[in-house]
Amino acid sequence: MNKIHQYTTICAPITAQYAAIKGIYECEEDIVKMRETYNQRRKFIVNGFREIGFDCFEPKGAFYIFPPIKKTGMTSQEFCKKLLKEEKVAVVPGNAFGPSGEGYIRVSYAYSIDKIAKALERIKHFAEKIL
């Protein structure tokens, strides 16, 4: 069992490697479309957090933002638990990424604009209660 695990996780399976090669050479249009979609989502969520009152740095990679929540007076763990319980929005506490992440939350924008908008509405409602 250990050998099977090693052979399947030591590197990307050959099928994934072939798919990556095909993507690099034959899917430029799809890549451009995907990049534009993520760019729209990134701008939308960053602006949404700024409108709520959380100054937010616009990231250049991945599909996460890391807004500061220090002004709430809560730890990142407290903020995330309370947001989940009260508004049913899941975000990741910044301290999960080390001590310097305390006072921040990580939020994914790998969702549709509609879902991001709903989450932002709930986060705004939550922020209005605690700020």
JSON list of C-alpha atoms in Angstrom, two decimals:
[
{"chain": "A", "resi": 1, "resn": "MET", "atom": "CA", "xyz": [0.00, 0.00, 0.00]},
{"chain": "A", "resi": 2, "resn": "ASN", "atom": "CA", "xyz": [2.85, 2.35, 0.83]},
{"chain": "A", "resi": 3, "resn": "LYS", "atom": "CA", "xyz": [4.45, 1.76, -2.61]},
{"chain": "A", "resi": 4, "resn": "ILE", "atom": "CA", "xyz": [1.17, 2.48, -4.40]},
{"chain": "A", "resi": 5, "resn": "HIS", "atom": "CA", "xyz": [0.87, 5.74, -2.51]},
{"chain": "A", "resi": 6, "resn": "GLN", "atom": "CA", "xyz": [4.46, 6.69, -3.36]},
{"chain": "A", "resi": 7, "resn": "TYR", "atom": "CA", "xyz": [4.04, 5.93, -7.06]},
{"chain": "A", "resi": 8, "resn": "THR", "atom": "CA", "xyz": [0.81, 7.90, -7.34]},
{"chain": "A", "resi": 9, "resn": "THR", "atom": "CA", "xyz": [1.95, 10.97, -5.41]},
{"chain": "A", "resi": 10, "resn": "ILE", "atom": "CA", "xyz": [5.65, 11.27, -6.21]},
{"chain": "A", "resi": 11, "resn": "CYS", "atom": "CA", "xyz": [4.89, 13.15, -9.44]},
{"chain": "A", "resi": 12, "resn": "ALA", "atom": "CA", "xyz": [1.95, 14.14, -11.56]},
{"chain": "A", "resi": 13, "resn": "PRO", "atom": "CA", "xyz": [0.36, 11.16, -13.33]},
{"chain": "A", "resi": 14, "resn": "ILE", "atom": "CA", "xyz": [1.22, 10.86, -17.02]},
{"chain": "A", "resi": 15, "resn": "THR", "atom": "CA", "xyz": [-2.37, 11.66, -18.01]},
{"chain": "A", "resi": 16, "resn": "ALA", "atom": "CA", "xyz": [-2.16, 14.97, -16.12]},
{"chain": "A", "resi": 17, "resn": "GLN", "atom": "CA", "xyz": [1.18, 15.69, -17.77]},
{"chain": "A", "resi": 18, "resn": "TYR", "atom": "CA", "xyz": [-0.31, 15.13, -21.23]},
{"chain": "A", "resi": 19, "resn": "ALA", "atom": "CA", "xyz": [-3.28, 17.33, -20.36]},
{"chain": "A", "resi": 20, "resn": "ALA", "atom": "CA", "xyz": [-0.92, 20.10, -19.21]},
{"chain": "A", "resi": 21, "resn": "ILE", "atom": "CA", "xyz": [1.05, 19.88, -22.47]},
{"chain": "A", "resi": 22, "resn": "LYS", "atom": "CA", "xyz": [-2.15, 20.09, -24.49]},
{"chain": "A", "resi": 23, "resn": "GLY", "atom": "CA", "xyz": [-3.26, 23.08, -22.41]},
{"chain": "A", "resi": 24, "resn": "ILE", "atom": "CA", "xyz": [0.01, 24.89, -22.95]},
{"chain": "A", "resi": 25, "resn": "TYR", "atom": "CA", "xyz": [0.00, 24.46, -26.72]},
{"chain": "A", "resi": 26, "resn": "GLU", "atom": "CA", "xyz": [-3.66, 24.29, -27.71]},
{"chain": "A", "resi": 27, "resn": "CYS", "atom": "CA", "xyz": [-5.84, 26.12, -25.18]},
{"chain": "A", "resi": 28, "resn": "GLU", "atom": "CA", "xyz": [-4.65, 29.73, -25.26]},
{"chain": "A", "resi": 29, "resn": "GLU", "atom": "CA", "xyz": [-8.17, 31.05, -25.86]},
{"chain": "A", "resi": 30, "resn": "ASP", "atom": "CA", "xyz": [-9.50, 29.16, -22.83]},
{"chain": "A", "resi": 31, "resn": "ILE", "atom": "CA", "xyz": [-6.61, 30.37, -20.69]},
{"chain": "A", "resi": 32, "resn": "VAL", "atom": "CA", "xyz": [-7.27, 33.99, -21.68]},
{"chain": "A", "resi": 33, "resn": "LYS", "atom": "CA", "xyz": [-10.98, 33.60, -20.89]},
{"chain": "A", "resi": 34, "resn": "MET", "atom": "CA", "xyz": [-10.22, 32.00, -17.52]},
{"chain": "A", "resi": 35, "resn": "ARG", "atom": "CA", "xyz": [-7.72, 34.74, -16.66]},
{"chain": "A", "resi": 36, "resn": "GLU", "atom": "CA", "xyz": [-10.30, 37.44, -17.52]},
{"chain": "A", "resi": 37, "resn": "THR", "atom": "CA", "xyz": [-12.94, 35.70, -15.39]},
{"chain": "A", "resi": 38, "resn": "TYR", "atom": "CA", "xyz": [-10.64, 35.53, -12.36]},
{"chain": "A", "resi": 39, "resn": "ASN", "atom": "CA", "xyz": [-9.60, 39.14, -12.90]},
{"chain": "A", "resi": 40, "resn": "GLN", "atom": "CA", "xyz": [-13.26, 40.23, -12.83]},
{"chain": "A", "resi": 41, "resn": "ARG", "atom": "CA", "xyz": [-13.89, 38.20, -9.67]},
{"chain": "A", "resi": 42, "resn": "ARG", "atom": "CA", "xyz": [-10.76, 39.57, -7.98]},
{"chain": "A", "resi": 43, "resn": "LYS", "atom": "CA", "xyz": [-11.71, 43.18, -8.68]},
{"chain": "A", "resi": 44, "resn": "PHE", "atom": "CA", "xyz": [-15.30, 42.52, -7.59]},
{"chain": "A", "resi": 45, "resn": "ILE", "atom": "CA", "xyz": [-14.39, 40.96, -4.24]},
{"chain": "A", "resi": 46, "resn": "VAL", "atom": "CA", "xyz": [-11.62, 43.46, -3.45]},
{"chain": "A", "resi": 47, "resn": "ASN", "atom": "CA", "xyz": [-13.98, 46.38, -4.15]},
{"chain": "A", "resi": 48, "resn": "GLY", "atom": "CA", "xyz": [-16.69, 44.66, -2.11]},
{"chain": "A", "resi": 49, "resn": "PHE", "atom": "CA", "xyz": [-14.44, 44.36, 0.94]},
{"chain": "A", "resi": 50, "resn": "ARG", "atom": "CA", "xyz": [-13.32, 47.97, 0.53]},
{"chain": "A", "resi": 51, "resn": "GLU", "atom": "CA", "xyz": [-16.95, 49.15, 0.39]},
{"chain": "A", "resi": 52, "resn": "ILE", "atom": "CA", "xyz": [-17.69, 47.20, 3.58]},
{"chain": "A", "resi": 53, "resn": "GLY", "atom": "CA", "xyz": [-14.80, 49.00, 5.25]},
{"chain": "A", "resi": 54, "resn": "PHE", "atom": "CA", "xyz": [-12.01, 46.44, 5.15]},
{"chain": "A", "resi": 55, "resn": "ASP", "atom": "CA", "xyz": [-9.05, 47.88, 3.27]},
{"chain": "A", "resi": 56, "resn": "CYS", "atom": "CA", "xyz": [-7.91, 45.10, 1.02]},
{"chain": "A", "resi": 57, "resn": "PHE", "atom": "CA", "xyz": [-4.73, 44.59, -0.99]},
{"chain": "A", "resi": 58, "resn": "GLU", "atom": "CA", "xyz": [-5.38, 43.40, -4.55]},
{"chain": "A", "resi": 59, "resn": "PRO", "atom": "CA", "xyz": [-3.40, 40.18, -5.03]},
{"chain": "A", "resi": 60, "resn": "LYS", "atom": "CA", "xyz": [-1.46, 39.37, -8.18]},
{"chain": "A", "resi": 61, "resn": "GLY", "atom": "CA", "xyz": [-1.63, 35.56, -8.01]},
{"chain": "A", "resi": 62, "resn": "ALA", "atom": "CA", "xyz": [-3.81, 32.65, -6.93]},
{"chain": "A", "resi": 63, "resn": "PHE", "atom": "CA", "xyz": [-7.48, 33.31, -6.19]},
{"chain": "A", "resi": 64, "resn": "TYR", "atom": "CA", "xyz": [-7.47, 34.44, -2.58]},
{"chain": "A", "resi": 65, "resn": "ILE", "atom": "CA", "xyz": [-7.60, 37.79, -0.86]},
{"chain": "A", "resi": 66, "resn": "PHE", "atom": "CA", "xyz": [-6.25, 38.44, 2.61]},
{"chain": "A", "resi": 67, "resn": "PRO", "atom": "CA", "xyz": [-8.19, 41.37, 4.10]},
{"chain": "A", "resi": 68, "resn": "PRO", "atom": "CA", "xyz": [-7.30, 42.70, 7.56]},
{"chain": "A", "resi": 69, "resn": "ILE", "atom": "CA", "xyz": [-9.94, 42.33, 10.27]},
{"chain": "A", "resi": 70, "resn": "LYS", "atom": "CA", "xyz": [-7.93, 43.86, 13.14]},
{"chain": "A", "resi": 71, "resn": "LYS", "atom": "CA", "xyz": [-10.33, 46.77, 13.59]},
{"chain": "A", "resi": 72, "resn": "THR", "atom": "CA", "xyz": [-13.04, 44.33, 14.71]},
{"chain": "A", "resi": 73, "resn": "GLY", "atom": "CA", "xyz": [-11.09, 43.64, 17.90]},
{"chain": "A", "resi": 74, "resn": "MET", "atom": "CA", "xyz": [-11.47, 39.91, 17.32]},
{"chain": "A", "resi": 75, "resn": "THR", "atom": "CA", "xyz": [-8.83, 37.33, 16.62]},
{"chain": "A", "resi": 76, "resn": "SER", "atom": "CA", "xyz": [-8.97, 35.81, 13.17]},
{"chain": "A", "resi": 77, "resn": "GLN", "atom": "CA", "xyz": [-10.27, 32.56, 14.72]},
{"chain": "A", "resi": 78, "resn": "GLU", "atom": "CA", "xyz": [-13.06, 34.38, 16.57]},
{"chain": "A", "resi": 79, "resn": "PHE", "atom": "CA", "xyz": [-14.02, 36.35, 13.48]},
{"chain": "A", "resi": 80, "resn": "CYS", "atom": "CA", "xyz": [-14.21, 33.24, 11.28]},
{"chain": "A", "resi": 81, "resn": "LYS", "atom": "CA", "xyz": [-16.20, 31.19, 13.79]},
{"chain": "A", "resi": 82, "resn": "LYS", "atom": "CA", "xyz": [-18.66, 34.00, 14.41]},
{"chain": "A", "resi": 83, "resn": "LEU", "atom": "CA", "xyz": [-19.06, 34.77, 10.69]},
{"chain": "A", "resi": 84, "resn": "LEU", "atom": "CA", "xyz": [-19.74, 31.09, 9.97]},
{"chain": "A", "resi": 85, "resn": "LYS", "atom": "CA", "xyz": [-22.22, 30.73, 12.83]},
{"chain": "A", "resi": 86, "resn": "GLU", "atom": "CA", "xyz": [-24.12, 33.97, 12.25]},
{"chain": "A", "resi": 87, "resn": "GLU", "atom": "CA", "xyz": [-23.98, 34.43, 8.48]},
{"chain": "A", "resi": 88, "resn": "LYS", "atom": "CA", "xyz": [-23.09, 30.96, 7.14]},
{"chain": "A", "resi": 89, "resn": "VAL", "atom": "CA", "xyz": [-19.99, 32.26, 5.32]},
{"chain": "A", "resi": 90, "resn": "ALA", "atom": "CA", "xyz": [-16.80, 30.22, 5.60]},
{"chain": "A", "resi": 91, "resn": "VAL", "atom": "CA", "xyz": [-13.43, 31.97, 5.45]},
{"chain": "A", "resi": 92, "resn": "VAL", "atom": "CA", "xyz": [-10.04, 30.85, 6.74]},
{"chain": "A", "resi": 93, "resn": "PRO", "atom": "CA", "xyz": [-8.39, 32.50, 9.74]},
{"chain": "A", "resi": 94, "resn": "GLY", "atom": "CA", "xyz": [-5.13, 34.18, 8.83]},
{"chain": "A", "resi": 95, "resn": "ASN", "atom": "CA", "xyz": [-3.26, 32.60, 11.71]},
{"chain": "A", "resi": 96, "resn": "ALA", "atom": "CA", "xyz": [-3.60, 29.25, 9.93]},
{"chain": "A", "resi": 97, "resn": "PHE", "atom": "CA", "xyz": [-0.73, 30.57, 7.79]},
{"chain": "A", "resi": 98, "resn": "GLY", "atom": "CA", "xyz": [1.51, 31.49, 10.70]},
{"chain": "A", "resi": 99, "resn": "PRO", "atom": "CA", "xyz": [1.67, 34.12, 13.44]},
{"chain": "A", "resi": 100, "resn": "SER", "atom": "CA", "xyz": [1.97, 37.04, 11.02]},
{"chain": "A", "resi": 101, "resn": "GLY", "atom": "CA", "xyz": [-1.41, 36.05, 9.55]},
{"chain": "A", "resi": 102, "resn": "GLU", "atom": "CA", "xyz": [-3.19, 36.94, 12.78]},
{"chain": "A", "resi": 103, "resn": "GLY", "atom": "CA", "xyz": [-5.61, 39.81, 12.22]},
{"chain": "A", "resi": 104, "resn": "TYR", "atom": "CA", "xyz": [-6.38, 38.72, 8.65]},
{"chain": "A", "resi": 105, "resn": "ILE", "atom": "CA", "xyz": [-8.71, 36.27, 6.95]},
{"chain": "A", "resi": 106, "resn": "ARG", "atom": "CA", "xyz": [-8.22, 34.40, 3.70]},
{"chain": "A", "resi": 107, "resn": "VAL", "atom": "CA", "xyz": [-11.13, 34.48, 1.29]},
{"chain": "A", "resi": 108, "resn": "SER", "atom": "CA", "xyz": [-11.36, 32.56, -1.98]},
{"chain": "A", "resi": 109, "resn": "TYR", "atom": "CA", "xyz": [-12.84, 34.09, -5.10]},
{"chain": "A", "resi": 110, "resn": "ALA", "atom": "CA", "xyz": [-12.93, 30.79, -6.99]},
{"chain": "A", "resi": 111, "resn": "TYR", "atom": "CA", "xyz": [-16.73, 31.05, -7.07]},
{"chain": "A", "resi": 112, "resn": "SER", "atom": "CA", "xyz": [-19.25, 32.68, -9.38]},
{"chain": "A", "resi": 113, "resn": "ILE", "atom": "CA", "xyz": [-19.83, 36.43, -9.13]},
{"chain": "A", "resi": 114, "resn": "ASP", "atom": "CA", "xyz": [-23.35, 35.64, -7.84]},
{"chain": "A", "resi": 115, "resn": "LYS", "atom": "CA", "xyz": [-22.01, 33.55, -4.95]},
{"chain": "A", "resi": 116, "resn": "ILE", "atom": "CA", "xyz": [-19.34, 36.12, -4.17]},
{"chain": "A", "resi": 117, "resn": "ALA", "atom": "CA", "xyz": [-22.01, 38.86, -4.14]},
{"chain": "A", "resi": 118, "resn": "LYS", "atom": "CA", "xyz": [-24.16, 36.85, -1.71]},
{"chain": "A", "resi": 119, "resn": "ALA", "atom": "CA", "xyz": [-21.18, 36.23, 0.56]},
{"chain": "A", "resi": 120, "resn": "LEU", "atom": "CA", "xyz": [-20.28, 39.93, 0.49]},
{"chain": "A", "resi": 121, "resn": "GLU", "atom": "CA", "xyz": [-23.86, 40.85, 1.45]},
{"chain": "A", "resi": 122, "resn": "ARG", "atom": "CA", "xyz": [-23.65, 38.53, 4.44]},
{"chain": "A", "resi": 123, "resn": "ILE", "atom": "CA", "xyz": [-20.19, 39.80, 5.41]},
{"chain": "A", "resi": 124, "resn": "LYS", "atom": "CA", "xyz": [-21.49, 43.38, 5.19]},
{"chain": "A", "resi": 125, "resn": "HIS", "atom": "CA", "xyz": [-24.42, 42.48, 7.46]},
{"chain": "A", "resi": 126, "resn": "PHE", "atom": "CA", "xyz": [-21.99, 40.86, 9.91]},
{"chain": "A", "resi": 127, "resn": "ALA", "atom": "CA", "xyz": [-19.63, 43.86, 9.82]},
{"chain": "A", "resi": 128, "resn": "GLU", "atom": "CA", "xyz": [-22.49, 46.27, 10.50]},
{"chain": "A", "resi": 129, "resn": "LYS", "atom": "CA", "xyz": [-23.27, 44.37, 13.71]},
{"chain": "A", "resi": 130, "resn": "ILE", "atom": "CA", "xyz": [-19.71, 44.22, 15.03]},
{"chain": "A", "resi": 131, "resn": "LEU", "atom": "CA", "xyz": [-18.14, 47.52, 13.96]}
]
